[in-house]
Amino acid sequence: FRLDNRGGNGFLLATEACNGYLPHTKHVQLGSWARGYRYSRDILHQLGNNASGWVDWNLALDSSGGPNHAGNFVDSPVITDTRNNTNSDRFFKQPAYYAIAHFSAFLPPGSVRLGVKGVENSQVGPDAMEVVAFRRPDDKVVVVLINDRLVDMPIGLLRPRLRTAEVEIRCANLSSTVTLEPHEIKTVIFPCT
């Protein structure tokens, strides 16, 4: 990816992302969509704030969350099946794997991040809709959105709830209204020039 004119000509690479690193948390959580969602939000946020790319700490680890050079145990987008000391060639693609694959599928090398009107710190609007946009080498524009819009809540409620969001996307003379359910990630491709 190349930076738009707001970011200059530098190269920023978001590195060493992982889940399951905190003490007293389960290191590997097979099938955790919450961790996959966390990856999607982090990738979008980093790319929206001038990162040229995003790299996982360990793309593949065994079922205990190791080994790695730091000697700690964490979760990973791909987990190899090492349970019961079997020499298995089975592996599990975690939701975090699909988060990485989603961005990779829609943003080929040579894509350039575009400015999005009203976006500050990768969020647009008062309700924290996260968005990033790119022009691909084929001149199509890709917009990735994540719905983190909070419901208006009374003070004292412990767990905020999200609400459905509707966003209008405009590119040149094309426009589309996109509806996102809570925690939904949606990618829109425009053939605008």
Tab-separated table of C-alpha atoms in Angstrom:
chain	number	residue	atom	x	y	z
A	1	PHE	CA	0.000	0.000	0.000
A	2	ARG	CA	1.078	3.573	-0.506
A	3	LEU	CA	0.169	6.436	1.746
A	4	ASP	CA	-2.092	9.212	0.566
A	5	ASN	CA	-0.891	12.817	0.538
A	6	ARG	CA	-1.651	13.253	4.253
A	7	GLY	CA	0.906	10.634	5.239
A	8	GLY	CA	3.950	11.706	3.272
A	9	ASN	CA	6.346	9.208	1.744
A	10	GLY	CA	7.272	7.173	4.804
A	11	PHE	CA	6.720	3.470	5.374
A	12	LEU	CA	4.827	2.392	8.491
A	13	LEU	CA	4.242	-1.305	9.137
A	14	ALA	CA	1.922	-2.415	11.946
A	15	THR	CA	3.649	-5.463	13.440
A	16	GLU	CA	3.455	-8.005	16.237
A	17	ALA	CA	-0.324	-8.250	16.534
A	18	CYS	CA	-1.689	-11.169	18.534
A	19	ASN	CA	-4.460	-12.328	20.868
A	20	GLY	CA	-4.298	-14.352	24.059
A	21	TYR	CA	-1.181	-12.676	25.428
A	22	LEU	CA	-2.605	-11.294	28.656
A	23	PRO	CA	-1.956	-13.124	31.924
A	24	HIS	CA	-4.873	-15.220	33.180
A	25	THR	CA	-6.451	-15.509	29.717
A	26	LYS	CA	-6.773	-18.620	27.636
A	27	HIS	CA	-3.941	-18.453	25.120
A	28	VAL	CA	-5.605	-20.401	22.302
A	29	GLN	CA	-9.352	-20.094	21.768
A	30	LEU	CA	-10.302	-22.189	18.763
A	31	GLY	CA	-13.029	-20.533	16.709
A	32	SER	CA	-13.101	-17.239	18.622
A	33	TRP	CA	-14.999	-14.764	16.444
A	34	ALA	CA	-14.387	-12.059	19.050
A	35	ARG	CA	-10.649	-12.382	18.402
A	36	GLY	CA	-11.191	-12.379	14.632
A	37	TYR	CA	-13.293	-9.239	14.973
A	38	ARG	CA	-10.532	-7.652	17.064
A	39	TYR	CA	-8.076	-8.362	14.228
A	40	SER	CA	-10.422	-6.786	11.653
A	41	ARG	CA	-10.781	-3.651	13.752
A	42	ASP	CA	-7.034	-3.419	14.324
A	43	ILE	CA	-6.185	-3.904	10.641
A	44	LEU	CA	-8.740	-1.279	9.576
A	45	HIS	CA	-7.564	1.151	12.269
A	46	GLN	CA	-3.874	0.748	11.397
A	47	LEU	CA	-4.440	1.079	7.633
A	48	GLY	CA	-6.666	4.090	8.246
A	49	ASN	CA	-3.887	5.771	10.226
A	50	ASN	CA	-1.093	5.598	7.648
A	51	ALA	CA	0.180	2.030	8.067
A	52	SER	CA	1.370	0.569	4.777
A	53	GLY	CA	0.673	-2.972	5.941
A	54	TRP	CA	-0.129	-5.188	8.902
A	55	VAL	CA	1.788	-8.238	10.166
A	56	ASP	CA	0.781	-10.884	12.698
A	57	TRP	CA	3.158	-11.802	15.546
A	58	ASN	CA	2.926	-15.531	14.712
A	59	LEU	CA	0.816	-16.638	11.758
A	60	ALA	CA	0.857	-20.316	12.808
A	61	LEU	CA	1.388	-21.899	16.223
A	62	ASP	CA	0.663	-25.250	17.843
A	63	SER	CA	-2.402	-26.008	19.972
A	64	SER	CA	-0.696	-24.739	23.144
A	65	GLY	CA	0.064	-21.357	21.540
A	66	GLY	CA	3.776	-21.861	20.933
A	67	PRO	CA	6.558	-22.066	20.177
A	68	ASN	CA	7.859	-18.605	19.444
A	69	HIS	CA	11.125	-16.768	19.969
A	70	ALA	CA	9.844	-14.960	23.080
A	71	GLY	CA	9.015	-18.227	24.832
A	72	ASN	CA	5.456	-17.148	25.611
A	73	PHE	CA	2.123	-18.621	24.536
A	74	VAL	CA	-0.473	-16.743	22.455
A	75	ASP	CA	-3.300	-17.377	20.008
A	76	SER	CA	-2.711	-17.445	16.281
A	77	PRO	CA	-4.684	-17.241	13.007
A	78	VAL	CA	-3.609	-20.812	12.200
A	79	ILE	CA	-3.318	-23.496	14.892
A	80	THR	CA	-1.634	-26.816	14.141
A	81	ASP	CA	-3.142	-29.898	15.790
A	82	THR	CA	-0.562	-31.130	18.303
A	83	ARG	CA	-2.996	-32.475	20.900
A	84	ASN	CA	-2.245	-35.907	22.363
A	85	ASN	CA	1.326	-35.698	21.014
A	86	THR	CA	0.192	-36.914	17.606
A	87	ASN	CA	2.155	-36.107	14.508
A	88	SER	CA	-0.904	-34.798	12.703
A	89	ASP	CA	-0.916	-32.638	9.611
A	90	ARG	CA	-4.296	-31.172	10.612
A	91	PHE	CA	-4.611	-27.467	11.214
A	92	PHE	CA	-7.351	-24.998	12.096
A	93	LYS	CA	-7.946	-21.720	10.296
A	94	GLN	CA	-9.152	-19.391	13.011
A	95	PRO	CA	-11.510	-16.412	12.493
A	96	ALA	CA	-8.408	-14.169	12.733
A	97	TYR	CA	-7.099	-15.925	9.600
A	98	TYR	CA	-10.264	-14.917	7.726
A	99	ALA	CA	-9.934	-11.327	8.971
A	100	ILE	CA	-6.463	-11.125	7.415
A	101	ALA	CA	-7.695	-12.909	4.258
A	102	HIS	CA	-10.578	-10.448	3.880
A	103	PHE	CA	-8.311	-7.424	3.648
A	104	SER	CA	-5.811	-9.301	1.461
A	105	ALA	CA	-8.540	-10.318	-1.001
A	106	PHE	CA	-9.871	-6.801	-1.525
A	107	LEU	CA	-6.633	-4.779	-1.299
A	108	PRO	CA	-4.032	-6.010	-3.804
A	109	PRO	CA	-0.477	-4.636	-3.843
A	110	GLY	CA	-0.389	-1.137	-5.280
A	111	SER	CA	-3.638	-0.041	-3.614
A	112	VAL	CA	-3.542	3.557	-2.368
A	113	ARG	CA	-5.423	4.721	0.692
A	114	LEU	CA	-7.880	7.529	0.051
A	115	GLY	CA	-9.054	10.230	2.390
A	116	VAL	CA	-12.657	9.826	3.558
A	117	LYS	CA	-14.643	12.967	4.334
A	118	GLY	CA	-15.389	13.281	8.042
A	119	VAL	CA	-12.987	10.568	9.188
A	120	GLU	CA	-10.804	11.171	12.220
A	121	ASN	CA	-8.592	8.424	13.634
A	122	SER	CA	-10.253	5.891	11.240
A	123	GLN	CA	-13.726	6.688	12.675
A	124	VAL	CA	-16.502	8.662	11.045
A	125	GLY	CA	-19.369	10.301	12.885
A	126	PRO	CA	-20.086	10.567	16.593
A	127	ASP	CA	-20.982	6.886	16.907
A	128	ALA	CA	-17.626	5.361	15.942
A	129	MET	CA	-18.341	3.813	12.528
A	130	GLU	CA	-14.888	2.691	11.401
A	131	VAL	CA	-14.048	3.117	7.719
A	132	VAL	CA	-11.093	3.043	5.363
A	133	ALA	CA	-11.040	3.460	1.571
A	134	PHE	CA	-8.510	2.554	-1.131
A	135	ARG	CA	-8.089	2.975	-4.866
A	136	ARG	CA	-6.891	-0.321	-6.304
A	137	PRO	CA	-4.572	-0.671	-9.326
A	138	ASP	CA	-7.649	-1.595	-11.431
A	139	ASP	CA	-9.055	1.904	-10.546
A	140	LYS	CA	-11.889	0.493	-8.465
A	141	VAL	CA	-12.465	2.038	-5.051
A	142	VAL	CA	-12.793	-0.285	-2.054
A	143	VAL	CA	-14.491	0.913	1.134
A	144	VAL	CA	-14.268	-1.262	4.274
A	145	LEU	CA	-16.688	-0.472	7.108
A	146	ILE	CA	-17.060	-1.878	10.628
A	147	ASN	CA	-20.111	-1.102	12.759
A	148	ASP	CA	-19.251	-0.178	16.319
A	149	ARG	CA	-22.126	2.312	16.719
A	150	LEU	CA	-23.319	2.401	20.307
A	151	VAL	CA	-26.956	2.549	21.367
A	152	ASP	CA	-27.858	5.591	23.456
A	153	MET	CA	-27.621	4.198	26.960
A	154	PRO	CA	-28.537	5.372	30.432
A	155	ILE	CA	-25.609	6.130	32.707
A	156	GLY	CA	-24.631	3.186	34.859
A	157	LEU	CA	-25.271	0.410	32.347
A	158	LEU	CA	-22.266	-1.890	32.487
A	159	ARG	CA	-22.244	-3.315	28.969
A	160	PRO	CA	-22.890	-1.032	25.986
A	161	ARG	CA	-24.976	-2.378	23.115
A	162	LEU	CA	-24.475	-1.676	19.467
A	163	ARG	CA	-27.153	-0.675	16.983
A	164	THR	CA	-27.765	-1.137	13.283
A	165	ALA	CA	-26.156	1.615	11.224
A	166	GLU	CA	-26.920	3.013	7.800
A	167	VAL	CA	-24.246	4.842	5.840
A	168	GLU	CA	-24.310	6.529	2.456
A	169	ILE	CA	-21.134	6.087	0.421
A	170	ARG	CA	-20.464	8.453	-2.482
A	171	CYS	CA	-17.736	8.148	-5.066
A	172	ALA	CA	-17.721	10.510	-8.042
A	173	ASN	CA	-21.307	10.384	-9.350
A	174	LEU	CA	-22.112	6.976	-7.777
A	175	SER	CA	-23.687	6.431	-4.392
A	176	SER	CA	-24.906	3.513	-2.332
A	177	THR	CA	-26.626	3.207	1.012
A	178	VAL	CA	-25.127	0.425	3.111
A	179	THR	CA	-26.741	-1.095	6.193
A	180	LEU	CA	-24.542	-2.756	8.800
A	181	GLU	CA	-25.741	-4.825	11.718
A	182	PRO	CA	-23.875	-4.583	15.060
A	183	HIS	CA	-20.282	-5.851	14.755
A	184	GLU	CA	-20.703	-6.357	11.012
A	185	ILE	CA	-17.799	-5.858	8.634
A	186	LYS	CA	-18.743	-4.934	5.090
A	187	THR	CA	-16.668	-4.187	2.002
A	188	VAL	CA	-18.044	-2.236	-0.940
A	189	ILE	CA	-16.349	-1.965	-4.345
A	190	PHE	CA	-17.099	1.026	-6.600
A	191	PRO	CA	-16.087	1.218	-10.261
A	192	CYS	CA	-15.633	5.002	-9.966
A	193	THR	CA	-12.884	6.848	-11.783
